[in-house]
Amino acid sequence: MFQVALDPTREIPDPYYQAIGPGIMSEAELRQSLPLLEGEYKENYFDCSEMAALIEWYLEGRGVDTRIVTGEHNQPHDVLVGGFEYANNTGDHAWVASNISGNVFLIEPTMARIVPESLEQYYIPDGSYSDIYDVVDSSRSASEYDWWTVVEISSPLPFPTPIQLPRASWLESDLFDLMNKEREKNGFSALEWNGEIAGAARAHSNDLASAGGDDLKHASADILKDNDIYYFDITVSRTFSMPGPVYNYEEFLKNCVDAWDSNETEHQTAEPDFDESGVGAAVDSAGTVYFTQVSIRRIHCGYKNAPCCTEQGYYPWCYKPWECNRGTCK
């Protein structure tokens, strides 16, 4: 008796591939397009192979040349990179490799995030497949990759996808307003917005983003003086970063305020009163948002190119290192 081997690719929905959105043309666009799959993993139901097949389908629909890769993932320990923890793993695994303009990016399907270059060494391939038909035919079964039994083939996906953040000035203003509300809840006076200081803070955040978050060791006074701002006697600056991409703007702002408020309540009681402040934001190519806040106590005399301070019984004076010269601090 002859047995007829059934074609496993017949289990794949038809049609399968479809255009589902604008083309992805760069690494930055790739990072800002991957769906949020954290917390969705279910072994033997919606695990790495189904997730890899889903991401391959999604990226092909966005015009990205993508392959499903199988092999071993042998990462001996948890690694924190860019604010995200990549968990240790040993054993069989499936992932995705996307080619954009000749640059290949590995994508960890259980997180739907690009694998940092430092961790690529732990992904050891033994098979690479051009599409769902290729990998199903090779495995002789669709059951390992049948994500469509879990998620309906449709557009948009039923998972959050990254949002486009508003321009920096709006983001800074929204965060500043929320920070002031939290300050008032904690018994501190609200700070007045200073656009010049915000510009200096934004320049510092841009420097941080360009440096990949490396601490540039800039004192708050230097941040201000580098931008010709001298009308203060005391100042303080704080910086922090929030890894991207961002999926919910309101939740993102709340997380920022919580992080900032925790930092502020720890230190504010030992600080003098400030009355003006500015916040600057910048985003790097990985979607990480860098924030710098600089706060000052405003003075109205005694600083560079300002009138000398006068007080009954004292000679006109200036803050160091300036000296009073014909009524002006120089």
Coordinates of C-alpha atoms in Angstrom, one line a residue:
M1 CA 0.0 0.0 0.0
F2 CA 1.3 3.4 -0.9
Q3 CA 1.2 6.3 1.6
V4 CA 0.9 9.8 0.3
A5 CA 2.8 12.4 2.2
L6 CA 0.7 15.4 2.7
D7 CA 2.2 18.8 2.0
P8 CA 2.5 20.6 5.4
T9 CA 2.4 24.0 3.7
R10 CA -1.3 23.3 2.9
E11 CA -2.0 24.3 6.6
I12 CA -0.7 27.8 5.9
P13 CA -3.6 30.3 5.4
D14 CA -4.1 31.5 1.8
P15 CA -3.4 34.3 1.1
Y16 CA -0.7 34.6 3.7
Y17 CA 1.6 37.5 3.0
Q18 CA 0.1 40.9 2.5
A19 CA 1.1 44.6 2.6
I20 CA 0.2 45.9 6.0
G21 CA 1.9 49.2 6.3
P22 CA 4.5 51.7 5.0
G23 CA 7.9 50.3 4.2
I24 CA 10.7 50.2 6.8
M25 CA 13.8 51.7 5.4
S26 CA 16.3 52.0 8.4
E27 CA 17.3 50.6 11.7
A28 CA 15.6 53.4 13.5
E29 CA 12.3 52.7 11.7
L30 CA 12.7 49.0 12.5
R31 CA 13.1 49.7 16.2
Q32 CA 10.1 52.0 16.1
S33 CA 7.9 49.4 14.3
L34 CA 8.2 46.1 16.2
P35 CA 5.1 45.1 18.1
L36 CA 5.1 44.7 21.9
L37 CA 5.2 40.9 22.6
E38 CA 6.6 40.9 26.1
G39 CA 4.4 38.8 28.4
E40 CA 2.7 37.0 25.5
Y41 CA 5.0 33.9 25.6
K42 CA 3.2 30.6 26.2
E43 CA 5.3 27.5 25.8
N44 CA 4.1 25.0 23.2
Y45 CA 1.3 27.5 22.2
F46 CA 2.8 30.9 21.4
D47 CA 6.5 30.5 22.0
C48 CA 9.7 31.5 20.1
S49 CA 8.9 29.7 16.9
E50 CA 5.3 31.1 16.5
M51 CA 6.6 34.5 17.6
A52 CA 9.4 34.4 15.0
A53 CA 7.0 33.4 12.3
L54 CA 4.6 36.2 13.3
I55 CA 7.4 38.8 13.2
E56 CA 8.7 37.5 9.8
W57 CA 5.1 37.8 8.4
Y58 CA 4.8 41.3 9.9
L59 CA 8.1 42.6 8.6
E60 CA 7.6 41.1 5.2
G61 CA 4.4 43.0 5.1
R62 CA 6.3 46.2 5.8
G63 CA 8.8 45.5 2.9
V64 CA 11.7 44.1 5.0
D65 CA 13.6 41.1 3.6
T66 CA 13.3 38.8 6.7
R67 CA 14.3 35.2 7.4
I68 CA 13.3 32.7 10.1
V69 CA 16.4 31.2 11.8
T70 CA 16.6 28.1 13.9
G71 CA 19.4 26.9 16.1
E72 CA 20.6 27.3 19.7
H73 CA 20.5 30.3 22.0
N74 CA 23.2 29.7 24.6
Q75 CA 23.4 32.9 26.8
P76 CA 24.8 31.9 30.2
H77 CA 23.5 34.8 32.2
D78 CA 21.0 37.7 32.3
V79 CA 22.3 40.8 30.6
L80 CA 20.9 44.3 31.0
V81 CA 21.3 46.4 27.8
G82 CA 19.6 49.7 27.1
G83 CA 17.3 49.4 30.0
F84 CA 16.0 45.9 29.0
E85 CA 16.9 42.6 30.5
Y86 CA 17.8 39.8 28.1
A87 CA 17.3 36.6 30.0
N88 CA 19.7 33.7 30.0
N89 CA 18.8 30.7 27.9
T90 CA 20.2 27.4 26.8
G91 CA 18.8 25.2 24.1
D92 CA 16.8 25.1 20.9
H93 CA 15.5 28.5 19.7
A94 CA 14.0 30.3 16.8
W95 CA 14.6 34.0 15.9
V96 CA 14.4 36.4 13.0
A97 CA 17.1 38.0 10.8
S98 CA 16.1 41.1 8.9
N99 CA 18.1 42.7 6.1
I100 CA 17.8 46.4 5.6
S101 CA 20.1 48.0 3.0
G102 CA 22.6 45.2 3.4
N103 CA 22.7 45.4 7.2
V104 CA 21.4 42.3 9.0
F105 CA 19.6 42.7 12.4
L106 CA 18.8 39.7 14.6
I107 CA 15.4 40.1 16.4
E108 CA 14.6 38.2 19.6
P109 CA 11.0 37.1 19.0
T110 CA 10.0 36.7 22.7
M111 CA 10.8 40.4 23.2
A112 CA 10.3 41.6 19.6
R113 CA 13.5 43.6 20.0
I114 CA 16.7 43.9 18.0
V115 CA 19.4 41.8 19.6
P116 CA 22.4 44.0 20.8
E117 CA 25.6 43.2 18.9
S118 CA 27.2 42.2 22.1
L119 CA 24.7 39.3 22.5
E120 CA 24.7 38.1 18.9
Q121 CA 27.4 35.6 19.8
Y122 CA 25.0 33.6 21.8
Y123 CA 22.7 32.9 18.8
I124 CA 24.1 29.9 17.0
P125 CA 22.2 29.1 13.8
D126 CA 21.8 25.7 12.1
G127 CA 19.0 26.6 9.7
S128 CA 17.9 29.8 7.8
Y129 CA 14.6 29.9 5.9
S130 CA 13.4 32.4 3.4
D131 CA 9.7 32.3 4.3
I132 CA 7.0 30.5 6.2
Y133 CA 6.7 27.9 3.4
D134 CA 10.4 27.1 3.5
V135 CA 10.5 26.6 7.3
V136 CA 7.2 24.6 7.4
D137 CA 8.3 22.4 4.5
S138 CA 11.7 21.7 6.2
S139 CA 10.1 20.8 9.6
R140 CA 7.4 18.8 7.8
S141 CA 4.8 20.4 10.1
A142 CA 3.1 23.7 10.5
S143 CA 2.4 23.2 14.2
E144 CA 5.6 24.8 15.4
Y145 CA 4.9 28.0 13.5
D146 CA 1.1 28.3 13.3
W147 CA 0.8 31.7 15.0
W148 CA -2.4 32.2 13.0
T149 CA -4.2 29.8 15.3
V150 CA -3.5 32.2 18.2
V151 CA -3.7 35.6 16.4
E152 CA -6.0 36.3 13.5
I153 CA -4.2 37.3 10.3
S154 CA -5.2 40.9 10.1
S155 CA -3.9 44.4 10.1
P156 CA -3.3 46.1 12.5
L157 CA -1.9 43.5 14.8
P158 CA -3.7 43.0 18.2
F159 CA -0.5 44.0 20.0
P160 CA 0.6 47.5 20.7
T161 CA 3.1 49.0 18.2
P162 CA 5.3 52.0 19.0
I163 CA 3.9 55.5 18.9
Q164 CA 5.5 58.6 17.4
L165 CA 6.5 60.9 20.3
P166 CA 5.5 64.5 19.9
R167 CA 8.2 67.0 19.0
A168 CA 10.7 67.7 21.8
S169 CA 9.2 71.1 22.9
W170 CA 5.8 69.5 23.5
L171 CA 7.3 66.5 25.3
E172 CA 9.3 68.8 27.6
S173 CA 6.3 71.0 28.3
D174 CA 4.1 68.0 29.2
L175 CA 6.7 66.5 31.5
F176 CA 7.4 69.8 33.2
D177 CA 3.8 70.4 33.9
L178 CA 3.4 66.9 35.4
M179 CA 6.6 67.3 37.4
N180 CA 5.3 70.6 38.9
K181 CA 2.0 68.9 39.9
E182 CA 4.0 66.2 41.7
R183 CA 6.2 68.8 43.4
E184 CA 3.1 70.6 44.8
K185 CA 1.8 67.2 46.0
N186 CA 5.1 66.7 47.9
G187 CA 4.9 70.2 49.5
F188 CA 7.4 71.9 47.2
S189 CA 6.6 75.1 45.3
A190 CA 6.1 75.0 41.5
L191 CA 9.0 76.1 39.3
E192 CA 8.6 78.7 36.6
W193 CA 9.5 77.6 33.1
N194 CA 12.6 79.2 31.6
G195 CA 12.9 78.7 27.8
E196 CA 16.6 79.7 27.7
I197 CA 17.4 77.1 30.3
A198 CA 15.3 74.5 28.5
G199 CA 17.4 75.1 25.3
A200 CA 20.6 74.5 27.3
A201 CA 19.1 71.4 28.8
R202 CA 18.0 70.2 25.4
A203 CA 21.6 70.7 24.0
H204 CA 22.9 68.6 26.9
S205 CA 20.4 65.8 26.3
N206 CA 21.4 65.8 22.6
D207 CA 25.0 65.3 23.7
L208 CA 23.9 62.4 25.8
A209 CA 22.0 60.8 23.0
S210 CA 24.9 61.2 20.6
A211 CA 27.2 59.7 23.2
G212 CA 24.9 56.7 23.7
G213 CA 24.1 57.8 27.2
D214 CA 27.6 58.0 28.5
D215 CA 27.9 60.3 31.5
L216 CA 29.5 63.5 30.1
K217 CA 30.3 64.8 33.7
H218 CA 28.8 68.3 32.9
A219 CA 28.1 70.3 36.0
S220 CA 24.8 72.3 35.9
A221 CA 26.7 75.6 36.0
D222 CA 28.7 74.6 33.0
I223 CA 25.6 73.6 31.1
L224 CA 24.3 77.1 31.6
K225 CA 27.5 79.0 31.1
D226 CA 28.2 77.1 27.9
N227 CA 25.0 78.8 26.7
D228 CA 25.8 82.3 28.1
I229 CA 23.3 82.0 31.0
Y230 CA 24.6 83.7 34.1
Y231 CA 21.6 85.0 36.0
F232 CA 21.7 82.6 38.9
D233 CA 23.5 82.1 42.2
I234 CA 22.7 78.5 42.8
T235 CA 21.8 75.7 40.3
V236 CA 21.3 72.0 40.1
S237 CA 20.8 69.6 37.2
R238 CA 19.5 66.1 36.8
T239 CA 19.6 63.7 33.9
F240 CA 17.9 60.4 33.3
S241 CA 16.9 58.2 30.4
M242 CA 13.9 56.1 29.5
P243 CA 14.4 53.2 27.1
G244 CA 12.2 53.1 24.0
P245 CA 10.3 52.5 22.0
V246 CA 7.2 54.1 23.6
Y247 CA 3.8 52.3 23.2
N248 CA 1.6 54.5 25.4
Y249 CA 2.3 58.2 25.8
E250 CA 0.4 58.8 29.1
E251 CA 2.0 55.7 30.7
F252 CA 5.4 56.9 29.4
L253 CA 5.0 60.3 31.0
K254 CA 3.8 58.7 34.3
N255 CA 6.9 56.5 34.4
C256 CA 9.1 59.5 33.7
V257 CA 7.5 61.5 36.6
D258 CA 7.7 58.6 39.0
A259 CA 11.4 58.2 38.3
W260 CA 12.0 61.9 38.6
D261 CA 9.8 62.4 41.6
S262 CA 11.6 59.6 43.4
N263 CA 15.0 61.2 42.7
E264 CA 13.7 64.7 43.7
T265 CA 12.1 63.7 47.0
E266 CA 15.3 62.0 48.0
H267 CA 17.4 65.1 47.6
Q268 CA 15.1 68.2 47.5
T269 CA 14.9 68.7 51.3
A270 CA 18.7 69.3 51.4
E271 CA 18.6 71.8 48.5
P272 CA 18.0 75.5 48.6
D273 CA 14.9 76.9 47.0
F274 CA 14.8 77.2 43.3
D275 CA 12.4 79.3 41.3
E276 CA 13.0 78.6 37.6
S277 CA 13.8 75.5 35.6
G278 CA 13.9 74.0 32.1
V279 CA 13.7 70.5 30.8
G280 CA 15.4 69.3 27.6
A281 CA 14.7 66.0 25.8
A282 CA 16.4 64.1 23.0
V283 CA 15.9 60.7 21.4
D284 CA 18.7 58.4 20.2
S285 CA 18.6 56.0 17.3
A286 CA 17.5 53.1 19.6
G287 CA 14.5 55.1 20.8
T288 CA 15.9 55.9 24.2
V289 CA 14.7 59.3 25.5
Y290 CA 17.2 61.4 27.4
F291 CA 16.0 64.1 29.7
T292 CA 18.0 66.9 31.4
Q293 CA 16.5 69.3 33.9
V294 CA 18.4 72.4 35.1
S295 CA 16.9 74.5 37.9
I296 CA 18.2 77.8 39.2
R297 CA 17.6 80.5 41.8
R298 CA 17.2 83.6 39.7
I299 CA 19.2 86.8 40.6
H300 CA 18.7 90.2 39.1
C301 CA 22.2 91.7 39.6
G302 CA 25.8 90.8 40.1
Y303 CA 26.2 88.4 37.2
K304 CA 28.1 88.7 33.9
N305 CA 27.1 91.9 32.0
A306 CA 24.4 92.7 34.6
P307 CA 24.2 95.7 36.8
C308 CA 26.3 95.6 40.0
C309 CA 24.3 94.8 43.1
T310 CA 23.8 97.7 45.5
E311 CA 23.1 97.6 49.2
Q312 CA 23.0 100.4 51.7
G313 CA 26.3 100.6 53.5
Y314 CA 28.2 98.5 51.0
Y315 CA 30.2 99.2 47.9
P316 CA 28.5 97.9 44.6
W317 CA 29.5 94.3 44.2
C318 CA 29.2 91.3 41.9
Y319 CA 29.2 87.5 42.3
K320 CA 32.6 85.9 41.8
P321 CA 34.5 85.9 39.5
W322 CA 33.0 89.1 38.1
E323 CA 34.0 92.6 39.3
C324 CA 32.0 95.8 39.3
N325 CA 33.2 98.1 36.6
R326 CA 31.3 101.4 36.1
G327 CA 28.1 99.9 37.3
T328 CA 28.4 96.7 35.3
C329 CA 29.7 93.2 36.3
K330 CA 32.5 92.2 34.0

